[in-house]
Amino acid sequence: DYCTWDDEYNQRVNDIRHRLVRLASHNGPPDSDKFTSVLMQGSGTFVVEATIGSITPPNGKLLVINNGAYGHRIAQIATRLRICQHVLEVEETQAPDPDQIEQVLRQDRDITHVAMVHCETTTGMLNPAAEVGQLAQRYGKVFVLDAMSSFGGIPLNCGQFGVDYLISSANKCIQGVPGFGLVICHRETFEKARGYARSLSLDLYDQWQTCLLYTS
């Protein structure tokens, strides 16, 4: 039994956070200098909403690549949060086409962030995360990857894939307890998102900076 205000508890939480960053650095050195992790209380949808709502600036625009129920859910979250978005609809049985995504990025210069599901739970479709991440980097966009059903099960390196935010859940491939979400964040990009959050309890940046004020 641990109390959330005890040093021993906080040491355990910090150890978990560092191990998550290592897990997101597959086949490479731990990117603890470039990446950090944030634990959030709640389901996978909670942490997706926390991320989308905390990192998109008021004048930002989100490109949602949707080829299933969870891509659609990202679009729903953006709509509820009144975040401007461009939804690229793809058939559930098809993987997104990087050429088509690049065409959208060329045509819509207002896009600031790109969001995609890595392994679309609806069908099991594995989407081209590395290719999309490289496109996002090339066009100067922030890349958000919902890796709810893949993190810890499919090898992934955030640095090599160009992922700025990787979102997952404790009770999926890493086989932890349900009720926790997690986000691997590119530190430099994350630092720029301070003050963007549209919610207090779902403020990802505030959770990272003042984690002792939030009972996990």
Tab-separated table of C-alpha atoms in Angstrom:
chain	number	residue	atom	x	y	z
A	1	ASP	CA	0.000	0.000	0.000
A	2	TYR	CA	1.543	3.290	-1.101
A	3	CYS	CA	0.550	6.863	-0.441
A	4	THR	CA	0.755	9.207	-3.427
A	5	TRP	CA	2.552	11.822	-1.323
A	6	ASP	CA	5.384	9.507	-0.195
A	7	ASP	CA	8.895	9.707	-1.644
A	8	GLU	CA	8.982	5.956	-2.264
A	9	TYR	CA	5.796	6.160	-4.322
A	10	ASN	CA	7.113	9.064	-6.378
A	11	GLN	CA	10.368	7.214	-7.003
A	12	ARG	CA	8.387	4.275	-8.349
A	13	VAL	CA	6.371	6.553	-10.619
A	14	ASN	CA	9.539	8.197	-11.950
A	15	ASP	CA	11.081	4.771	-12.605
A	16	ILE	CA	7.997	3.760	-14.610
A	17	ARG	CA	8.153	7.008	-16.591
A	18	HIS	CA	11.819	6.478	-17.489
A	19	ARG	CA	11.150	2.869	-18.504
A	20	LEU	CA	8.333	3.985	-20.787
A	21	VAL	CA	10.677	6.377	-22.579
A	22	ARG	CA	13.180	3.540	-23.016
A	23	LEU	CA	10.419	1.341	-24.447
A	24	ALA	CA	9.666	4.070	-26.980
A	25	SER	CA	13.329	4.054	-28.099
A	26	HIS	CA	13.407	0.580	-29.655
A	27	ASN	CA	16.788	-0.406	-31.172
A	28	GLY	CA	18.317	2.891	-30.127
A	29	PRO	CA	19.781	4.602	-27.066
A	30	PRO	CA	17.247	5.846	-24.482
A	31	ASP	CA	16.078	9.279	-25.603
A	32	SER	CA	15.514	10.603	-22.087
A	33	ASP	CA	17.111	13.917	-23.020
A	34	LYS	CA	14.748	14.402	-25.965
A	35	PHE	CA	11.618	12.702	-24.650
A	36	THR	CA	9.668	12.559	-21.428
A	37	SER	CA	6.526	10.729	-20.350
A	38	VAL	CA	3.348	11.779	-18.600
A	39	LEU	CA	0.933	9.476	-16.799
A	40	MET	CA	-2.744	10.396	-16.846
A	41	GLN	CA	-5.601	8.966	-14.829
A	42	GLY	CA	-8.392	7.549	-16.951
A	43	SER	CA	-9.132	5.492	-20.037
A	44	GLY	CA	-7.396	5.675	-23.380
A	45	THR	CA	-9.953	8.190	-24.643
A	46	PHE	CA	-9.250	10.402	-21.617
A	47	VAL	CA	-5.584	10.623	-22.494
A	48	VAL	CA	-6.214	11.147	-26.214
A	49	GLU	CA	-8.505	14.043	-25.337
A	50	ALA	CA	-5.980	15.397	-22.833
A	51	THR	CA	-3.262	15.343	-25.473
A	52	ILE	CA	-5.266	16.857	-28.335
A	53	GLY	CA	-6.695	19.529	-26.053
A	54	SER	CA	-3.369	20.380	-24.423
A	55	ILE	CA	-0.995	20.649	-27.371
A	56	THR	CA	-3.042	22.349	-30.100
A	57	PRO	CA	-2.736	26.155	-29.987
A	58	PRO	CA	-5.862	28.350	-30.241
A	59	ASN	CA	-5.046	29.124	-33.881
A	60	GLY	CA	-3.867	25.595	-34.672
A	61	LYS	CA	-5.363	23.170	-37.157
A	62	LEU	CA	-5.346	19.403	-36.862
A	63	LEU	CA	-5.078	17.004	-39.784
A	64	VAL	CA	-6.890	13.827	-38.689
A	65	ILE	CA	-6.133	10.737	-40.745
A	66	ASN	CA	-9.212	8.585	-40.235
A	67	ASN	CA	-9.510	4.985	-41.351
A	68	GLY	CA	-11.488	3.546	-38.463
A	69	ALA	CA	-13.458	4.132	-35.274
A	70	TYR	CA	-10.522	5.548	-33.332
A	71	GLY	CA	-9.437	7.931	-36.034
A	72	HIS	CA	-13.059	9.048	-36.049
A	73	ARG	CA	-12.903	9.483	-32.276
A	74	ILE	CA	-9.939	11.863	-32.602
A	75	ALA	CA	-12.032	13.932	-35.004
A	76	GLN	CA	-14.933	13.859	-32.526
A	77	ILE	CA	-12.651	15.095	-29.752
A	78	ALA	CA	-11.379	17.942	-31.917
A	79	THR	CA	-14.962	18.899	-32.763
A	80	ARG	CA	-16.020	18.948	-29.102
A	81	LEU	CA	-12.976	21.061	-28.199
A	82	ARG	CA	-13.704	23.411	-31.104
A	83	ILE	CA	-10.319	22.736	-32.664
A	84	CYS	CA	-10.126	23.490	-36.360
A	85	GLN	CA	-9.481	20.299	-38.300
A	86	HIS	CA	-9.083	18.752	-41.718
A	87	VAL	CA	-10.246	15.123	-41.752
A	88	LEU	CA	-8.736	12.861	-44.389
A	89	GLU	CA	-11.198	9.994	-44.769
A	90	VAL	CA	-9.767	6.601	-45.762
A	91	GLU	CA	-11.612	3.297	-46.144
A	92	GLU	CA	-11.337	1.027	-43.093
A	93	THR	CA	-9.765	-1.713	-45.179
A	94	GLN	CA	-7.082	0.565	-46.603
A	95	ALA	CA	-3.913	2.034	-45.152
A	96	PRO	CA	-3.515	5.809	-45.553
A	97	ASP	CA	-1.541	6.811	-48.650
A	98	PRO	CA	1.489	8.975	-47.746
A	99	ASP	CA	1.302	10.666	-51.162
A	100	GLN	CA	-2.277	11.721	-50.486
A	101	ILE	CA	-1.289	13.001	-47.034
A	102	GLU	CA	1.557	14.997	-48.548
A	103	GLN	CA	-0.853	16.514	-51.054
A	104	VAL	CA	-3.102	17.677	-48.199
A	105	LEU	CA	-0.113	19.190	-46.374
A	106	ARG	CA	0.893	21.045	-49.526
A	107	GLN	CA	-2.591	22.401	-50.148
A	108	ASP	CA	-3.622	23.272	-46.585
A	109	ARG	CA	-0.866	25.435	-45.134
A	110	ASP	CA	-2.931	26.164	-41.991
A	111	ILE	CA	-2.371	22.635	-40.658
A	112	THR	CA	-0.105	22.653	-37.602
A	113	HIS	CA	-0.604	19.115	-36.233
A	114	VAL	CA	-1.101	15.671	-37.773
A	115	ALA	CA	-2.888	12.901	-35.832
A	116	MET	CA	-3.169	9.242	-36.780
A	117	VAL	CA	-3.872	5.891	-35.141
A	118	HIS	CA	-0.916	3.507	-35.414
A	119	CYS	CA	-2.811	0.211	-35.222
A	120	GLU	CA	-6.485	0.930	-35.891
A	121	THR	CA	-8.302	-1.262	-33.385
A	122	THR	CA	-11.397	-1.458	-35.589
A	123	THR	CA	-9.704	-3.757	-38.105
A	124	GLY	CA	-6.140	-4.285	-36.871
A	125	MET	CA	-4.858	-2.188	-39.786
A	126	LEU	CA	-1.261	-1.106	-39.171
A	127	ASN	CA	-0.888	2.424	-40.498
A	128	PRO	CA	2.402	3.815	-41.913
A	129	ALA	CA	3.552	5.731	-38.840
A	130	ALA	CA	7.184	6.172	-39.890
A	131	GLU	CA	6.285	7.526	-43.337
A	132	VAL	CA	3.692	9.941	-41.949
A	133	GLY	CA	6.041	11.059	-39.193
A	134	GLN	CA	8.751	11.836	-41.718
A	135	LEU	CA	6.239	13.812	-43.779
A	136	ALA	CA	5.201	15.776	-40.700
A	137	GLN	CA	8.833	16.602	-39.973
A	138	ARG	CA	9.469	17.640	-43.552
A	139	TYR	CA	6.550	20.076	-43.503
A	140	GLY	CA	7.200	21.318	-39.972
A	141	LYS	CA	4.092	19.768	-38.396
A	142	VAL	CA	3.659	18.221	-34.952
A	143	PHE	CA	2.932	14.481	-35.232
A	144	VAL	CA	0.551	12.829	-32.761
A	145	LEU	CA	0.384	9.021	-32.849
A	146	ASP	CA	-2.363	7.094	-31.083
A	147	ALA	CA	-0.463	3.889	-30.308
A	148	MET	CA	-3.103	2.522	-27.958
A	149	SER	CA	-3.079	-0.992	-29.436
A	150	SER	CA	0.549	-1.143	-30.560
A	151	PHE	CA	2.881	0.398	-27.959
A	152	GLY	CA	4.888	-2.373	-26.337
A	153	GLY	CA	3.673	-4.930	-28.858
A	154	ILE	CA	5.047	-3.555	-32.127
A	155	PRO	CA	8.629	-2.184	-32.166
A	156	LEU	CA	8.599	1.600	-32.412
A	157	ASN	CA	11.192	4.335	-32.009
A	158	CYS	CA	9.696	7.790	-31.489
A	159	GLY	CA	12.846	9.588	-32.632
A	160	GLN	CA	13.213	7.561	-35.814
A	161	PHE	CA	9.480	7.713	-36.581
A	162	GLY	CA	9.308	11.475	-36.079
A	163	VAL	CA	6.672	11.129	-33.345
A	164	ASP	CA	6.201	14.182	-31.124
A	165	TYR	CA	3.457	12.647	-28.971
A	166	LEU	CA	2.804	8.933	-28.569
A	167	ILE	CA	-0.395	8.051	-26.726
A	168	SER	CA	-1.122	4.668	-25.183
A	169	SER	CA	-2.773	2.902	-22.275
A	170	ALA	CA	-1.375	0.857	-19.411
A	171	ASN	CA	-3.688	-2.121	-19.888
A	172	LYS	CA	-2.924	-2.900	-23.530
A	173	CYS	CA	0.329	-4.405	-24.822
A	174	ILE	CA	2.419	-3.466	-21.773
A	175	GLN	CA	-0.135	-5.401	-19.665
A	176	GLY	CA	-0.420	-3.017	-16.730
A	177	VAL	CA	-3.434	-2.154	-14.634
A	178	PRO	CA	-6.430	-0.520	-16.353
A	179	GLY	CA	-7.280	3.089	-15.648
A	180	PHE	CA	-4.041	4.780	-16.668
A	181	GLY	CA	-3.080	6.444	-19.904
A	182	LEU	CA	0.404	7.538	-20.879
A	183	VAL	CA	1.956	9.984	-23.297
A	184	ILE	CA	5.548	9.998	-24.561
A	185	CYS	CA	6.344	13.631	-25.387
A	186	HIS	CA	9.123	15.286	-27.351
A	187	ARG	CA	10.442	17.686	-24.713
A	188	GLU	CA	11.230	20.683	-26.906
A	189	THR	CA	7.872	20.492	-28.683
A	190	PHE	CA	6.021	19.907	-25.422
A	191	GLU	CA	7.584	22.942	-23.768
A	192	LYS	CA	6.024	25.147	-26.447
A	193	ALA	CA	2.529	23.871	-25.588
A	194	ARG	CA	2.359	25.465	-22.153
A	195	GLY	CA	-0.936	27.265	-21.642
A	196	TYR	CA	-2.758	25.666	-24.582
A	197	ALA	CA	-4.917	23.279	-22.519
A	198	ARG	CA	-8.675	23.665	-22.729
A	199	SER	CA	-9.242	21.852	-19.424
A	200	LEU	CA	-7.710	21.969	-15.954
A	201	SER	CA	-7.890	18.297	-15.006
A	202	LEU	CA	-6.885	17.213	-18.531
A	203	ASP	CA	-3.996	19.672	-18.805
A	204	LEU	CA	-1.178	17.397	-19.947
A	205	TYR	CA	1.517	20.030	-19.484
A	206	ASP	CA	0.336	20.939	-15.977
A	207	GLN	CA	0.189	17.256	-15.054
A	208	TRP	CA	3.832	16.946	-16.128
A	209	GLN	CA	5.054	20.074	-14.354
A	210	THR	CA	3.078	19.759	-11.117
A	211	CYS	CA	2.417	16.029	-10.880
A	212	LEU	CA	2.440	16.128	-7.061
A	213	LEU	CA	-0.774	18.172	-7.146
A	214	TYR	CA	-2.643	15.401	-8.979
A	215	THR	CA	-3.433	12.171	-7.151
A	216	SER	CA	-2.718	9.202	-9.416
